Amino acid sequence: MSRTSKKSAAAARKERIEEMRRTEKARERRMRILTITISTVIVAGLVGFGAYALDNANDKDVQQQAAAKKPVKGVKTWDAKKLTQNHVTKAVSYPMNPPVGGDHNQAWMTCDGKVYTKAIPNENAVHSLEHGAVWVTYNDKAADADVKTLADKVGKTPYTLMSPVESQAGAIMLSAWGAQLTVEKASDPRVQQFLTKYVQGAQTPEPGAACTNGIDAP
């Protein structure tokens, strides 16, 4: 190959290399632009979703607060000032069944959505009510399907507990500190209304007190 041909081949090779470099730089620029664009879209989406989620959560809080202020039809209440809160070691004779407050055992029943299939001591359950729990009870008048529905609901609701009370008057009863509701069916909308209003509600003598690490069985 002549010297001129060699120079021409070297120049052509150099031009190809330069062209490859230009192509690669252009590709890198496109990738950077694409990455920035996608990142911007993702960030904007996350910000938008976060704002939406925050607004939605705020709306739910407002709705729940409004629902908690509404009275629940049929609820019977007792004067909280007359419900004593002494810790005792003996059995207590309560004026209502199930009890909704009064002297109680120093140990509470675990009430973090706990479902008991056997009767539990009133004195321990009342301590759970003092902590802001709602106690769901039933007797043999309640349908099996209703018992299951209530058990599922309680199992998903912190600061609740459930157990049978055969001696109670109503088929299904919900008790909080100083308040009690009787219903015939688990589908009664007042069940959820009662839970919304009284789980850690304004009536709670010791709001925020533990519902875990209590007594787990009679």
PDB file of C-alpha atoms in Angstrom:
ATOM      1  CA  MET A   1       0.000   0.000   0.000  1.00  0.00           C
ATOM      2  CA  SER A   2       1.354   3.433  -0.983  1.00  0.00           C
ATOM      3  CA  ARG A   3       1.981   6.161   1.575  1.00  0.00           C
ATOM      4  CA  THR A   4      -0.994   8.127   0.206  1.00  0.00           C
ATOM      5  CA  SER A   5      -3.295   5.105   0.583  1.00  0.00           C
ATOM      6  CA  LYS A   6      -2.133   4.563   4.142  1.00  0.00           C
ATOM      7  CA  LYS A   7      -2.857   8.192   4.992  1.00  0.00           C
ATOM      8  CA  SER A   8      -6.303   7.915   3.442  1.00  0.00           C
ATOM      9  CA  ALA A   9      -7.088   4.735   5.393  1.00  0.00           C
ATOM     10  CA  ALA A  10      -5.903   6.300   8.657  1.00  0.00           C
ATOM     11  CA  ALA A  11      -7.989   9.391   8.036  1.00  0.00           C
ATOM     12  CA  ALA A  12     -11.055   7.311   7.261  1.00  0.00           C
ATOM     13  CA  ARG A  13     -10.518   5.224  10.395  1.00  0.00           C
ATOM     14  CA  LYS A  14     -10.109   8.388  12.463  1.00  0.00           C
ATOM     15  CA  GLU A  15     -13.314   9.806  10.986  1.00  0.00           C
ATOM     16  CA  ARG A  16     -15.213   6.600  11.817  1.00  0.00           C
ATOM     17  CA  ILE A  17     -13.913   6.734  15.361  1.00  0.00           C
ATOM     18  CA  GLU A  18     -14.958  10.378  15.698  1.00  0.00           C
ATOM     19  CA  GLU A  19     -18.363   9.564  14.274  1.00  0.00           C
ATOM     20  CA  MET A  20     -18.758   6.714  16.770  1.00  0.00           C
ATOM     21  CA  ARG A  21     -17.781   9.072  19.594  1.00  0.00           C
ATOM     22  CA  ARG A  22     -20.293  11.694  18.407  1.00  0.00           C
ATOM     23  CA  THR A  23     -22.995   9.037  18.184  1.00  0.00           C
ATOM     24  CA  GLU A  24     -22.185   7.750  21.676  1.00  0.00           C
ATOM     25  CA  LYS A  25     -22.231  11.279  23.137  1.00  0.00           C
ATOM     26  CA  ALA A  26     -25.558  11.961  21.480  1.00  0.00           C
ATOM     27  CA  ARG A  27     -26.933   8.712  22.898  1.00  0.00           C
ATOM     28  CA  GLU A  28     -25.654   9.626  26.359  1.00  0.00           C
ATOM     29  CA  ARG A  29     -27.306  13.057  26.116  1.00  0.00           C
ATOM     30  CA  ARG A  30     -30.609  11.455  25.101  1.00  0.00           C
ATOM     31  CA  MET A  31     -30.371   9.019  28.008  1.00  0.00           C
ATOM     32  CA  ARG A  32     -29.648  11.846  30.472  1.00  0.00           C
ATOM     33  CA  ILE A  33     -32.607  13.845  29.168  1.00  0.00           C
ATOM     34  CA  LEU A  34     -34.836  10.773  29.331  1.00  0.00           C
ATOM     35  CA  THR A  35     -33.667   9.939  32.872  1.00  0.00           C
ATOM     36  CA  ILE A  36     -34.244  13.503  34.062  1.00  0.00           C
ATOM     37  CA  THR A  37     -37.678  13.596  32.422  1.00  0.00           C
ATOM     38  CA  ILE A  38     -38.736  10.279  33.961  1.00  0.00           C
ATOM     39  CA  SER A  39     -37.385  11.305  37.381  1.00  0.00           C
ATOM     40  CA  THR A  40     -39.244  14.592  37.188  1.00  0.00           C
ATOM     41  CA  VAL A  41     -42.477  12.822  36.292  1.00  0.00           C
ATOM     42  CA  ILE A  42     -42.006  10.289  39.129  1.00  0.00           C
ATOM     43  CA  VAL A  43     -41.235  12.992  41.682  1.00  0.00           C
ATOM     44  CA  ALA A  44     -44.204  15.051  40.543  1.00  0.00           C
ATOM     45  CA  GLY A  45     -46.394  11.968  40.747  1.00  0.00           C
ATOM     46  CA  LEU A  46     -45.176  11.131  44.234  1.00  0.00           C
ATOM     47  CA  VAL A  47     -45.707  14.683  45.403  1.00  0.00           C
ATOM     48  CA  GLY A  48     -49.180  14.688  43.904  1.00  0.00           C
ATOM     49  CA  PHE A  49     -50.033  11.314  45.406  1.00  0.00           C
ATOM     50  CA  GLY A  50     -48.642  12.375  48.769  1.00  0.00           C
ATOM     51  CA  ALA A  51     -50.783  15.495  48.738  1.00  0.00           C
ATOM     52  CA  TYR A  52     -53.815  13.449  47.707  1.00  0.00           C
ATOM     53  CA  ALA A  53     -53.151  10.823  50.388  1.00  0.00           C
ATOM     54  CA  LEU A  54     -52.674  13.528  53.017  1.00  0.00           C
ATOM     55  CA  ASP A  55     -55.883  15.276  52.001  1.00  0.00           C
ATOM     56  CA  ASN A  56     -57.716  11.948  51.939  1.00  0.00           C
ATOM     57  CA  ALA A  57     -56.372  11.028  55.394  1.00  0.00           C
ATOM     58  CA  ASN A  58     -57.365  14.446  56.711  1.00  0.00           C
ATOM     59  CA  ASP A  59     -60.852  14.012  55.253  1.00  0.00           C
ATOM     60  CA  LYS A  60     -61.170  10.611  56.926  1.00  0.00           C
ATOM     61  CA  ASP A  61     -60.015  12.064  60.245  1.00  0.00           C
ATOM     62  CA  VAL A  62     -62.568  14.841  59.971  1.00  0.00           C
ATOM     63  CA  GLN A  63     -65.310  12.362  59.065  1.00  0.00           C
ATOM     64  CA  GLN A  64     -64.362  10.065  61.938  1.00  0.00           C
ATOM     65  CA  GLN A  65     -64.284  12.934  64.410  1.00  0.00           C
ATOM     66  CA  ALA A  66     -67.694  14.052  63.203  1.00  0.00           C
ATOM     67  CA  ALA A  67     -69.046  10.496  63.495  1.00  0.00           C
ATOM     68  CA  ALA A  68     -67.636  10.172  67.026  1.00  0.00           C
ATOM     69  CA  LYS A  69     -69.567  13.263  68.115  1.00  0.00           C
ATOM     70  CA  LYS A  70     -72.921  11.925  66.945  1.00  0.00           C
ATOM     71  CA  PRO A  71     -75.045  10.122  69.539  1.00  0.00           C
ATOM     72  CA  VAL A  72     -75.726   6.446  68.912  1.00  0.00           C
ATOM     73  CA  LYS A  73     -79.441   5.682  69.055  1.00  0.00           C
ATOM     74  CA  GLY A  74     -80.409   3.350  71.883  1.00  0.00           C
ATOM     75  CA  VAL A  75     -77.234   3.729  73.939  1.00  0.00           C
ATOM     76  CA  LYS A  76     -77.737   3.645  77.698  1.00  0.00           C
ATOM     77  CA  THR A  77     -75.290   5.711  79.740  1.00  0.00           C
ATOM     78  CA  TRP A  78     -74.238   5.998  83.389  1.00  0.00           C
ATOM     79  CA  ASP A  79     -72.810   8.936  85.290  1.00  0.00           C
ATOM     80  CA  ALA A  80     -69.055   8.536  85.045  1.00  0.00           C
ATOM     81  CA  LYS A  81     -68.608  10.236  88.427  1.00  0.00           C
ATOM     82  CA  LYS A  82     -70.486   7.383  90.089  1.00  0.00           C
ATOM     83  CA  LEU A  83     -68.345   4.679  88.456  1.00  0.00           C
ATOM     84  CA  THR A  84     -65.556   4.114  90.960  1.00  0.00           C
ATOM     85  CA  GLN A  85     -62.088   3.086  89.793  1.00  0.00           C
ATOM     86  CA  ASN A  86     -60.591   1.318  92.788  1.00  0.00           C
ATOM     87  CA  HIS A  87     -58.428  -1.775  92.344  1.00  0.00           C
ATOM     88  CA  VAL A  88     -59.814  -4.713  94.306  1.00  0.00           C
ATOM     89  CA  THR A  89     -58.936  -8.378  94.692  1.00  0.00           C
ATOM     90  CA  LYS A  90     -62.432  -9.673  95.410  1.00  0.00           C
ATOM     91  CA  ALA A  91     -65.442 -10.251  93.177  1.00  0.00           C
ATOM     92  CA  VAL A  92     -67.548  -7.158  92.519  1.00  0.00           C
ATOM     93  CA  SER A  93     -71.347  -7.050  92.386  1.00  0.00           C
ATOM     94  CA  TYR A  94     -72.093  -4.726  89.479  1.00  0.00           C
ATOM     95  CA  PRO A  95     -75.508  -3.076  89.002  1.00  0.00           C
ATOM     96  CA  MET A  96     -75.518  -3.793  85.256  1.00  0.00           C
ATOM     97  CA  ASN A  97     -74.739  -6.887  83.191  1.00  0.00           C
ATOM     98  CA  PRO A  98     -72.275  -6.788  81.542  1.00  0.00           C
ATOM     99  CA  PRO A  99     -70.704  -4.109  83.744  1.00  0.00           C
ATOM    100  CA  VAL A 100     -69.665  -0.787  82.236  1.00  0.00           C
ATOM    101  CA  GLY A 101     -67.434   0.500  85.014  1.00  0.00           C
ATOM    102  CA  GLY A 102     -66.723   0.499  88.723  1.00  0.00           C
ATOM    103  CA  ASP A 103     -64.133  -1.106  90.974  1.00  0.00           C
ATOM    104  CA  HIS A 104     -62.079  -3.718  89.170  1.00  0.00           C
ATOM    105  CA  ASN A 105     -59.088  -6.026  89.296  1.00  0.00           C
ATOM    106  CA  GLN A 106     -55.656  -4.463  88.860  1.00  0.00           C
ATOM    107  CA  ALA A 107     -55.039  -6.701  85.815  1.00  0.00           C
ATOM    108  CA  TRP A 108     -56.892  -5.986  82.583  1.00  0.00           C
ATOM    109  CA  MET A 109     -57.977  -8.480  79.958  1.00  0.00           C
ATOM    110  CA  THR A 110     -55.878  -8.247  76.804  1.00  0.00           C
ATOM    111  CA  CYS A 111     -58.034  -6.149  74.501  1.00  0.00           C
ATOM    112  CA  ASP A 112     -56.068  -5.568  71.301  1.00  0.00           C
ATOM    113  CA  GLY A 113     -58.802  -7.143  69.165  1.00  0.00           C
ATOM    114  CA  LYS A 114     -58.922 -10.244  71.355  1.00  0.00           C
ATOM    115  CA  VAL A 115     -61.751 -12.774  70.908  1.00  0.00           C
ATOM    116  CA  TYR A 116     -62.400 -15.039  73.899  1.00  0.00           C
ATOM    117  CA  THR A 117     -64.545 -18.110  73.318  1.00  0.00           C
ATOM    118  CA  LYS A 118     -65.241 -18.626  77.014  1.00  0.00           C
ATOM    119  CA  ALA A 119     -66.592 -16.291  79.699  1.00  0.00           C
ATOM    120  CA  ILE A 120     -64.059 -13.912  81.221  1.00  0.00           C
ATOM    121  CA  PRO A 121     -64.000 -12.269  84.685  1.00  0.00           C
ATOM    122  CA  ASN A 122     -66.013  -9.057  84.872  1.00  0.00           C
ATOM    123  CA  GLU A 123     -63.433  -7.432  87.110  1.00  0.00           C
ATOM    124  CA  ASN A 124     -60.670  -7.786  84.514  1.00  0.00           C
ATOM    125  CA  ALA A 125     -62.888  -6.797  81.597  1.00  0.00           C
ATOM    126  CA  VAL A 126     -63.948  -3.606  83.378  1.00  0.00           C
ATOM    127  CA  HIS A 127     -60.287  -2.655  83.702  1.00  0.00           C
ATOM    128  CA  SER A 128     -60.052  -2.965  79.903  1.00  0.00           C
ATOM    129  CA  LEU A 129     -62.991  -0.573  79.576  1.00  0.00           C
ATOM    130  CA  GLU A 130     -61.128   1.866  81.807  1.00  0.00           C
ATOM    131  CA  HIS A 131     -58.354   1.812  79.191  1.00  0.00           C
ATOM    132  CA  GLY A 132     -60.796   2.781  76.449  1.00  0.00           C
ATOM    133  CA  ALA A 133     -61.733  -0.641  75.093  1.00  0.00           C
ATOM    134  CA  VAL A 134     -65.152  -1.719  73.838  1.00  0.00           C
ATOM    135  CA  TRP A 135     -66.336  -5.104  75.094  1.00  0.00           C
ATOM    136  CA  VAL A 136     -68.549  -7.027  72.662  1.00  0.00           C
ATOM    137  CA  THR A 137     -70.620  -9.775  74.321  1.00  0.00           C
ATOM    138  CA  TYR A 138     -73.242 -12.258  73.178  1.00  0.00           C
ATOM    139  CA  ASN A 139     -75.362 -15.141  74.413  1.00  0.00           C
ATOM    140  CA  ASP A 140     -77.097 -18.146  72.856  1.00  0.00           C
ATOM    141  CA  LYS A 141     -79.773 -15.893  71.349  1.00  0.00           C
ATOM    142  CA  ALA A 142     -77.187 -14.591  68.877  1.00  0.00           C
ATOM    143  CA  ALA A 143     -76.939 -16.409  65.541  1.00  0.00           C
ATOM    144  CA  ASP A 144     -73.697 -18.232  64.813  1.00  0.00           C
ATOM    145  CA  ALA A 145     -73.192 -16.122  61.681  1.00  0.00           C
ATOM    146  CA  ASP A 146     -73.514 -12.940  63.735  1.00  0.00           C
ATOM    147  CA  VAL A 147     -71.003 -14.202  66.284  1.00  0.00           C
ATOM    148  CA  LYS A 148     -68.532 -14.926  63.489  1.00  0.00           C
ATOM    149  CA  THR A 149     -69.084 -11.515  61.892  1.00  0.00           C
ATOM    150  CA  LEU A 150     -68.502  -9.785  65.205  1.00  0.00           C
ATOM    151  CA  ALA A 151     -65.409 -11.875  65.919  1.00  0.00           C
ATOM    152  CA  ASP A 152     -63.958 -10.885  62.543  1.00  0.00           C
ATOM    153  CA  LYS A 153     -64.673  -7.210  63.227  1.00  0.00           C
ATOM    154  CA  VAL A 154     -63.212  -7.319  66.735  1.00  0.00           C
ATOM    155  CA  GLY A 155     -60.130  -9.143  65.476  1.00  0.00           C
ATOM    156  CA  LYS A 156     -59.393  -6.191  63.186  1.00  0.00           C
ATOM    157  CA  THR A 157     -60.107  -3.467  65.748  1.00  0.00           C
ATOM    158  CA  PRO A 158     -57.532  -2.463  68.394  1.00  0.00           C
ATOM    159  CA  TYR A 159     -58.914  -1.683  71.852  1.00  0.00           C
ATOM    160  CA  THR A 160     -61.734  -4.204  71.605  1.00  0.00           C
ATOM    161  CA  LEU A 161     -62.428  -7.599  73.126  1.00  0.00           C
ATOM    162  CA  MET A 162     -65.225 -10.126  72.783  1.00  0.00           C
ATOM    163  CA  SER A 163     -66.594 -12.937  74.935  1.00  0.00           C
ATOM    164  CA  PRO A 164     -69.831 -14.799  75.709  1.00  0.00           C
ATOM    165  CA  VAL A 165     -72.029 -13.652  78.594  1.00  0.00           C
ATOM    166  CA  GLU A 166     -74.923 -16.076  78.809  1.00  0.00           C
ATOM    167  CA  SER A 167     -76.701 -14.166  81.583  1.00  0.00           C
ATOM    168  CA  GLN A 168     -77.021 -10.899  79.676  1.00  0.00           C
ATOM    169  CA  ALA A 169     -80.465  -9.771  78.545  1.00  0.00           C
ATOM    170  CA  GLY A 170     -79.731  -8.944  74.900  1.00  0.00           C
ATOM    171  CA  ALA A 171     -78.455 -11.227  72.166  1.00  0.00           C
ATOM    172  CA  ILE A 172     -75.549  -8.889  71.382  1.00  0.00           C
ATOM    173  CA  MET A 173     -74.313  -6.101  73.621  1.00  0.00           C
ATOM    174  CA  LEU A 174     -71.494  -3.579  73.300  1.00  0.00           C
ATOM    175  CA  SER A 175     -70.086  -1.983  76.444  1.00  0.00           C
ATOM    176  CA  ALA A 176     -67.702   0.899  76.987  1.00  0.00           C
ATOM    177  CA  TRP A 177     -66.919   2.765  80.207  1.00  0.00           C
ATOM    178  CA  GLY A 178     -70.273   4.239  81.194  1.00  0.00           C
ATOM    179  CA  ALA A 179     -72.098   3.282  77.990  1.00  0.00           C
ATOM    180  CA  GLN A 180     -73.881   0.219  76.634  1.00  0.00           C
ATOM    181  CA  LEU A 181     -75.803  -0.746  73.495  1.00  0.00           C
ATOM    182  CA  THR A 182     -77.990  -3.783  72.809  1.00  0.00           C
ATOM    183  CA  VAL A 183     -78.613  -5.033  69.251  1.00  0.00           C
ATOM    184  CA  GLU A 184     -80.119  -8.157  67.744  1.00  0.00           C
ATOM    185  CA  LYS A 185     -77.927  -8.487  64.644  1.00  0.00           C
ATOM    186  CA  ALA A 186     -74.284  -7.909  63.809  1.00  0.00           C
ATOM    187  CA  SER A 187     -75.433  -6.095  60.661  1.00  0.00           C
ATOM    188  CA  ASP A 188     -77.022  -3.332  62.745  1.00  0.00           C
ATOM    189  CA  PRO A 189     -75.202  -0.129  61.649  1.00  0.00           C
ATOM    190  CA  ARG A 190     -75.099   1.017  65.265  1.00  0.00           C
ATOM    191  CA  VAL A 191     -72.421  -1.621  65.948  1.00  0.00           C
ATOM    192  CA  GLN A 192     -69.871   0.295  63.872  1.00  0.00           C
ATOM    193  CA  GLN A 193     -71.220   3.613  65.157  1.00  0.00           C
ATOM    194  CA  PHE A 194     -70.652   2.477  68.732  1.00  0.00           C
ATOM    195  CA  LEU A 195     -67.107   1.322  67.967  1.00  0.00           C
ATOM    196  CA  THR A 196     -66.309   4.586  66.201  1.00  0.00           C
ATOM    197  CA  LYS A 197     -67.619   6.659  69.085  1.00  0.00           C
ATOM    198  CA  TYR A 198     -66.400   4.678  72.086  1.00  0.00           C
ATOM    199  CA  VAL A 199     -63.141   2.929  71.165  1.00  0.00           C
ATOM    200  CA  GLN A 200     -60.678   5.247  72.944  1.00  0.00           C
ATOM    201  CA  GLY A 201     -63.567   7.683  73.098  1.00  0.00           C
ATOM    202  CA  ALA A 202     -64.111  10.771  75.189  1.00  0.00           C
ATOM    203  CA  GLN A 203     -65.541   8.653  78.005  1.00  0.00           C
ATOM    204  CA  THR A 204     -62.219   6.817  78.544  1.00  0.00           C
ATOM    205  CA  PRO A 205     -60.834   7.393  82.073  1.00  0.00           C
ATOM    206  CA  GLU A 206     -57.314   6.372  81.043  1.00  0.00           C
ATOM    207  CA  PRO A 207     -56.894   7.087  77.319  1.00  0.00           C
ATOM    208  CA  GLY A 208     -53.849   5.499  75.730  1.00  0.00           C
ATOM    209  CA  ALA A 209     -53.341   2.971  78.522  1.00  0.00           C
ATOM    210  CA  ALA A 210     -52.218  -0.453  77.327  1.00  0.00           C
ATOM    211  CA  CYS A 211     -54.550  -3.103  75.974  1.00  0.00           C
ATOM    212  CA  THR A 212     -51.723  -5.589  75.418  1.00  0.00           C
ATOM    213  CA  ASN A 213     -49.889  -7.758  77.954  1.00  0.00           C
ATOM    214  CA  GLY A 214     -52.976  -8.286  80.063  1.00  0.00           C
ATOM    215  CA  ILE A 215     -54.668 -11.532  81.027  1.00  0.00           C
ATOM    216  CA  ASP A 216     -55.169 -13.705  77.940  1.00  0.00           C
ATOM    217  CA  ALA A 217     -57.478 -16.341  79.395  1.00  0.00           C
ATOM    218  CA  PRO A 218     -59.971 -16.709  82.236  1.00  0.00           C
TER     219      PRO A 218
END
